[in-house]
Amino acid sequence: MKINDVILQTVTKIVTFIILTFAIYLFFAGHHNPGGGFIGGLVISSALILMLLAFDIETVTQTLPINYKVITGLGVLVSLFTGMASFVFHVPFLSQAHLHFYMPIVNEEINIATTIIFEIGVAMAVVGTTMTVIVSISRNKGDEE
Amino acid sequence: MFAIAMAVSLVFLSVSILVGLYRIIIGPSMPDRVIALDAIGINLIAMVAVLSVTFRTSAYLEIILLMGIIAFIGTVAFSKYIERGIIIESRRGD
């Protein structure tokens, strides 16, 4: 029987971008509100999982040719080097600096911390780990790597 | 009056979650259980919204979005497993 999943695929094409936008919002909300790199990475990987559900592994790897194991390692390295960058300024490990300035056009005070780079590393590690696990356990028995 | 209305709606939402739980345990077929799980997810979202109105805070609104996304993906995964026996295919059409 030919299975018709055109509704799921059409919904996925729209909802994926909504979920990714929400992930970016959660990622940048993490300084003073609930959010941050970990939950942002989890939401990004849930968007990727929705794409895997609606399509298949082959199509998604053709569209996004990402090796998730490399992403995991890169994320951990980014986080580690952000922590180690504080040694240059003779402060303890993982000390963070922040910049507070006034944005003229949008008329708002902006507070940027170096924690954001650390959070990017955390998000990359989370996305890489989750997607590696999901893709590994969903692979069929006889399939090639 | 407002607090009483919120409390009563919370009680009714809890009762509807209990009814969904009954359907999950008793449910004669697997699609019944999946639909009941989805309904419980929607009721949880409504409970969070009522709590957020009660406490007059917007801190819980992210949770509503997040639970909506997770409940949707979970329902899709369950449905696909029931229909095809495999959740994530390696290649479509076989």
Short mmCIF file of N, CA and C in Angstrom, two decimals, chain B residues 1-4 6 48-61:
data_model
loop_
_atom_site.label_atom_id
_atom_site.label_comp_id
_atom_site.label_asym_id
_atom_site.label_seq_id
_atom_site.Cartn_x
_atom_site.Cartn_y
_atom_site.Cartn_z
N MET B 1 -13.35 36.49 43.05
CA MET B 1 -14.15 35.89 41.98
C MET B 1 -13.25 35.35 40.88
N PHE B 2 -12.27 36.20 40.49
CA PHE B 2 -11.36 35.78 39.41
C PHE B 2 -10.53 34.57 39.83
N ALA B 3 -10.02 34.62 41.09
CA ALA B 3 -9.21 33.50 41.57
C ALA B 3 -10.04 32.22 41.65
N ILE B 4 -11.31 32.37 42.05
CA ILE B 4 -12.18 31.19 42.14
C ILE B 4 -12.38 30.58 40.75
N MET B 6 -10.38 30.78 38.20
CA MET B 6 -9.14 30.12 37.78
C MET B 6 -8.98 28.77 38.47
N VAL B 48 -0.92 25.16 32.19
CA VAL B 48 0.18 26.13 32.33
C VAL B 48 -0.30 27.53 32.01
N ALA B 49 -1.16 27.65 30.97
CA ALA B 49 -1.68 28.97 30.62
C ALA B 49 -2.53 29.54 31.75
N VAL B 50 -3.38 28.70 32.36
CA VAL B 50 -4.23 29.18 33.46
C VAL B 50 -3.37 29.58 34.66
N LEU B 51 -2.31 28.78 34.94
CA LEU B 51 -1.39 29.14 36.03
C LEU B 51 -0.72 30.48 35.75
N SER B 52 -0.34 30.67 34.49
CA SER B 52 0.33 31.91 34.12
C SER B 52 -0.59 33.12 34.30
N VAL B 53 -1.90 32.92 34.00
CA VAL B 53 -2.85 34.00 34.23
C VAL B 53 -3.03 34.23 35.73
N THR B 54 -3.08 33.13 36.50
CA THR B 54 -3.30 33.25 37.94
C THR B 54 -2.17 34.02 38.62
N PHE B 55 -0.94 33.69 38.25
CA PHE B 55 0.20 34.34 38.90
C PHE B 55 0.54 35.67 38.27
N ARG B 56 -0.16 36.07 37.22
CA ARG B 56 0.07 37.33 36.51
C ARG B 56 1.53 37.47 36.09
N THR B 57 2.05 36.43 35.43
CA THR B 57 3.43 36.46 34.97
C THR B 57 3.48 35.96 33.53
N SER B 58 4.51 36.38 32.82
CA SER B 58 4.70 35.87 31.46
C SER B 58 5.87 34.90 31.40
N ALA B 59 6.33 34.43 32.56
CA ALA B 59 7.51 33.58 32.59
C ALA B 59 7.23 32.19 32.07
N TYR B 60 5.95 31.80 32.04
CA TYR B 60 5.64 30.43 31.65
C TYR B 60 5.30 30.30 30.17
N LEU B 61 5.32 31.42 29.43
CA LEU B 61 4.83 31.35 28.05
C LEU B 61 5.76 30.54 27.15
#
